[in-house]
XYZ file of N, CA, C and O in Angstrom:
376
model
N 19.308 -14.929 1.674
C 20.455 -15.610 2.215
C 20.002 -16.919 2.857
O 19.044 -16.933 3.636
N 20.713 -17.959 2.571
C 20.360 -19.262 3.109
C 21.013 -19.454 4.466
O 22.152 -19.086 4.681
N 20.264 -20.033 5.350
C 20.801 -20.335 6.678
C 21.121 -21.806 6.745
O 20.424 -22.636 6.189
N 22.193 -22.106 7.457
C 22.535 -23.505 7.652
C 22.635 -23.792 9.138
O 22.806 -22.885 9.952
N 22.585 -25.010 9.465
C 22.675 -25.399 10.860
C 24.099 -25.173 11.353
O 25.052 -25.274 10.575
N 24.278 -24.842 12.634
C 25.631 -24.634 13.171
C 26.488 -25.891 13.008
O 25.999 -27.012 13.119
N 27.763 -25.664 12.750
C 28.695 -26.772 12.596
C 28.987 -27.359 13.969
O 29.213 -26.630 14.935
N 29.012 -28.630 14.024
C 29.289 -29.294 15.289
C 30.772 -29.636 15.357
O 31.318 -30.251 14.458
N 31.419 -29.199 16.431
C 32.834 -29.484 16.636
C 32.984 -30.581 17.666
O 32.343 -30.547 18.723
N 33.815 -31.518 17.356
C 34.056 -32.615 18.277
C 35.526 -32.639 18.655
O 36.400 -32.495 17.805
N 35.790 -32.823 19.925
C 37.154 -32.916 20.429
C 37.525 -34.394 20.515
O 36.892 -35.177 21.229
N 38.545 -34.757 19.765
C 38.956 -36.157 19.714
C 40.195 -36.360 20.566
O 40.904 -35.418 20.912
N 40.482 -37.593 20.871
C 41.632 -37.947 21.682
C 42.929 -37.543 20.993
O 43.868 -37.064 21.642
N 43.006 -37.683 19.685
C 44.197 -37.282 18.928
C 44.449 -35.780 19.070
O 45.601 -35.346 19.166
N 43.379 -34.999 19.055
C 43.518 -33.549 19.198
C 44.078 -33.179 20.567
O 44.939 -32.301 20.686
N 43.607 -33.861 21.590
C 44.085 -33.598 22.951
C 45.562 -33.951 23.068
O 46.346 -33.196 23.643
N 45.961 -35.089 22.512
C 47.366 -35.505 22.568
C 48.259 -34.521 21.816
O 49.346 -34.164 22.274
N 47.800 -34.066 20.658
C 48.576 -33.096 19.890
C 48.717 -31.786 20.666
O 49.792 -31.192 20.720
N 47.626 -31.349 21.283
C 47.670 -30.127 22.081
C 48.660 -30.254 23.236
O 49.462 -29.346 23.487
N 48.642 -31.376 23.937
C 49.546 -31.594 25.070
C 51.007 -31.598 24.616
O 51.878 -31.021 25.281
N 51.288 -32.239 23.483
C 52.681 -32.290 23.020
C 53.169 -30.893 22.613
O 54.302 -30.514 22.926
N 52.337 -30.113 21.960
C 52.723 -28.749 21.575
C 52.921 -27.883 22.811
O 53.866 -27.096 22.887
N 52.033 -28.042 23.780
C 52.146 -27.251 25.013
C 53.442 -27.576 25.756
O 54.156 -26.677 26.222
N 53.799 -28.840 25.861
C 55.041 -29.224 26.529
C 56.251 -28.685 25.786
O 57.225 -28.224 26.400
N 56.209 -28.718 24.465
C 57.304 -28.189 23.658
C 57.473 -26.683 23.903
O 58.587 -26.196 24.094
N 56.368 -25.969 23.908
C 56.432 -24.527 24.151
C 56.936 -24.208 25.561
O 57.709 -23.270 25.754
N 56.514 -24.990 26.544
C 56.984 -24.765 27.912
C 58.480 -25.022 28.040
O 59.190 -24.284 28.722
N 58.976 -26.048 27.365
C 60.415 -26.332 27.440
C 61.213 -25.219 26.753
O 62.263 -24.803 27.248
N 60.718 -24.698 25.618
C 61.391 -23.574 24.958
C 61.401 -22.336 25.847
O 62.406 -21.626 25.932
N 60.275 -22.104 26.508
C 60.179 -20.937 27.400
C 61.164 -21.073 28.559
O 61.838 -20.113 28.938
N 61.267 -22.261 29.123
C 62.180 -22.495 30.234
C 63.632 -22.295 29.796
O 64.427 -21.669 30.511
N 63.983 -22.775 28.610
C 65.339 -22.599 28.096
C 65.642 -21.109 27.873
O 66.731 -20.635 28.186
N 64.669 -20.377 27.332
C 64.861 -18.951 27.091
C 65.036 -18.193 28.405
O 65.891 -17.323 28.522
N 64.246 -18.546 29.421
C 64.375 -17.899 30.732
C 65.734 -18.184 31.357
O 66.342 -17.303 31.962
N 66.224 -19.421 31.213
C 67.541 -19.753 31.756
C 68.636 -18.978 31.033
O 69.582 -18.497 31.658
N 68.492 -18.824 29.723
C 69.477 -18.057 28.955
C 69.452 -16.586 29.358
O 70.497 -15.945 29.490
N 68.252 -16.048 29.567
C 68.131 -14.650 29.997
C 68.722 -14.455 31.387
O 69.340 -13.430 31.664
N 68.528 -15.429 32.271
C 69.080 -15.332 33.617
C 70.609 -15.341 33.564
O 71.265 -14.574 34.278
N 71.165 -16.170 32.710
C 72.620 -16.212 32.573
C 73.137 -14.907 31.985
O 74.184 -14.397 32.401
N 72.406 -14.345 31.038
C 72.801 -13.066 30.441
C 72.689 -11.939 31.458
O 73.506 -11.015 31.467
N 71.687 -12.012 32.327
C 71.502 -10.970 33.343
C 72.673 -10.957 34.321
O 73.127 -9.897 34.749
N 73.190 -12.132 34.663
C 74.341 -12.201 35.553
C 75.545 -11.537 34.889
O 76.292 -10.790 35.525
N 75.729 -11.793 33.601
C 76.826 -11.174 32.853
C 76.658 -9.669 32.760
O 77.617 -8.906 32.868
N 75.413 -9.206 32.578
C 75.149 -7.765 32.498
C 75.412 -7.084 33.834
O 75.902 -5.959 33.870
N 75.085 -7.749 34.935
C 75.333 -7.164 36.256
C 76.829 -6.969 36.477
O 77.252 -5.947 37.014
N 77.626 -7.929 36.055
C 79.074 -7.801 36.200
C 79.593 -6.662 35.333
O 80.458 -5.885 35.761
N 79.064 -6.537 34.131
C 79.477 -5.454 33.229
C 79.056 -4.097 33.801
O 79.802 -3.116 33.718
N 77.865 -4.034 34.395
C 77.396 -2.777 34.984
C 78.264 -2.386 36.180
O 78.566 -1.203 36.373
N 78.678 -3.353 36.971
C 79.540 -3.062 38.118
C 80.897 -2.550 37.645
O 81.448 -1.609 38.228
N 81.420 -3.135 36.583
C 82.698 -2.679 36.035
C 82.571 -1.265 35.478
O 83.464 -0.433 35.662
N 81.454 -0.973 34.824
C 81.230 0.366 34.280
C 81.097 1.388 35.410
O 81.603 2.516 35.308
N 80.436 1.019 36.491
C 80.292 1.917 37.632
C 81.644 2.195 38.275
O 81.940 3.330 38.670
N 82.478 1.174 38.360
C 83.811 1.362 38.927
C 84.645 2.275 38.036
O 85.370 3.152 38.531
N 84.538 2.098 36.728
C 85.269 2.959 35.792
C 84.783 4.391 35.890
O 85.578 5.339 35.855
N 83.480 4.576 36.044
C 82.924 5.928 36.175
C 83.389 6.572 37.477
O 83.685 7.774 37.517
N 83.472 5.782 38.534
C 83.929 6.323 39.814
C 85.393 6.746 39.716
O 85.788 7.781 40.255
N 86.204 5.955 39.017
C 87.604 6.321 38.842
C 87.726 7.585 37.995
O 88.535 8.464 38.281
N 86.916 7.690 36.953
C 86.967 8.872 36.096
C 86.503 10.101 36.877
O 87.051 11.190 36.732
N 85.490 9.923 37.704
C 84.987 11.034 38.505
C 86.019 11.450 39.546
O 86.175 12.629 39.838
N 86.744 10.489 40.087
C 87.763 10.807 41.085
C 88.916 11.591 40.485
O 89.464 12.491 41.097
N 89.312 11.282 39.264
C 90.430 11.977 38.643
C 90.003 13.309 38.036
O 90.801 14.223 37.940
N 88.765 13.412 37.633
C 88.272 14.635 37.006
C 87.126 15.176 37.862
O 86.056 14.592 37.894
N 87.354 16.280 38.547
C 86.378 16.798 39.509
C 85.379 17.731 38.837
O 85.284 18.910 39.156
N 84.603 17.217 37.901
C 83.553 17.997 37.264
C 82.245 17.709 37.975
O 82.004 16.608 38.464
N 81.409 18.702 38.006
C 80.109 18.478 38.608
C 79.241 17.678 37.642
O 79.552 17.535 36.464
N 78.178 17.163 38.145
C 77.268 16.365 37.322
C 76.723 17.209 36.177
O 76.626 16.765 35.041
N 76.396 18.455 36.482
C 75.858 19.350 35.463
C 76.878 19.606 34.352
O 76.538 19.587 33.167
N 78.127 19.786 34.725
C 79.167 20.015 33.727
C 79.369 18.776 32.850
O 79.581 18.889 31.644
N 79.304 17.594 33.467
C 79.472 16.362 32.695
C 78.337 16.212 31.679
O 78.567 15.837 30.526
N 77.115 16.534 32.101
C 75.975 16.447 31.185
C 76.128 17.462 30.067
O 75.892 17.155 28.895
N 76.523 18.689 30.416
C 76.714 19.723 29.399
C 77.767 19.311 28.383
O 77.606 19.526 27.187
N 78.856 18.711 28.840
C 79.897 18.246 27.925
C 79.376 17.137 27.021
O 79.667 17.100 25.833
N 78.579 16.232 27.591
C 78.073 15.105 26.829
C 77.126 15.552 25.719
O 77.176 15.034 24.599
N 76.259 16.532 26.009
C 75.292 16.962 24.997
C 75.813 18.104 24.143
O 75.159 18.526 23.198
N 76.986 18.636 24.466
C 77.578 19.683 23.660
C 77.067 21.073 23.981
O 77.181 21.989 23.169
N 76.513 21.261 25.155
C 75.991 22.565 25.556
C 77.103 23.352 26.232
O 77.738 22.877 27.149
N 77.321 24.566 25.755
C 78.340 25.430 26.340
C 77.653 26.709 26.810
O 77.431 27.636 26.023
N 77.310 26.769 28.083
C 76.586 27.939 28.576
C 77.447 29.202 28.515
O 78.623 29.182 28.854
N 76.857 30.269 28.056
C 77.535 31.559 27.995
C 77.206 32.338 29.258
O 76.059 32.339 29.708
N 78.185 33.013 29.854
C 77.889 33.797 31.051
C 76.949 34.943 30.710
O 76.989 35.508 29.616
N 76.066 35.272 31.654
C 75.117 36.354 31.443
C 75.855 37.684 31.529
O 76.651 37.905 32.440
N 75.562 38.553 30.601
C 76.217 39.855 30.575
C 75.515 40.811 31.535
O 74.296 40.926 31.536
N 76.314 41.493 32.336
C 75.781 42.528 33.222
C 74.893 41.999 34.316
O 74.919 40.836 34.675
N 74.123 42.903 34.853
C 73.209 42.536 35.924
C 71.879 43.204 35.669
O 71.225 42.949 34.669
N 71.541 44.139 36.552
C 70.264 44.840 36.393
C 70.294 45.816 35.224
O 69.263 46.109 34.659
N 71.451 46.317 34.880
C 71.511 47.348 33.836
C 71.048 46.809 32.491
O 70.486 47.552 31.698
N 71.245 45.563 32.244
C 70.787 45.032 30.963
C 69.275 44.929 30.926
O 68.677 45.041 29.863
N 68.638 44.723 32.079
C 67.189 44.603 32.104
C 66.500 45.965 32.186
O 65.452 46.153 31.595
N 67.069 46.890 32.930
C 66.379 48.145 33.195
C 67.090 49.351 32.586
O 66.756 50.480 32.921
N 68.036 49.168 31.750
C 68.750 50.295 31.172
C 69.806 50.799 32.136
O 70.387 50.050 32.908
N 70.052 52.092 32.118
C 71.096 52.697 32.938
C 70.535 53.419 34.152
O 71.133 54.374 34.637
N 69.385 53.036 34.635
C 68.807 53.698 35.804
C 69.596 53.338 37.045
O 70.055 52.231 37.236
N 69.750 54.315 37.924
C 70.446 54.108 39.191
C 69.400 53.795 40.259
O 68.405 54.466 40.347
N 69.672 52.820 41.088
C 68.747 52.492 42.168
C 69.336 52.854 43.480
O 70.416 52.758 43.823
């Protein structure tokens, strides 16, 4: 295998200017995106407050416990347990 001398890299003034212009462009895009996200966050906060108010009204009119609301949402319908000790221990009298 042939070895060659390391390549020498030189930083020119044109390269520095190009780097600075790209960096400024990226910073301005980032700033615009952050401002847009901040405006969207304000809108989301208002929507979340409205949703919380609607949930409070629904909770006030329908007095279900939190557990019942979750069970309804996931479709779980708990069955009552049959009997007491007799199902576990047979018909023994204590």
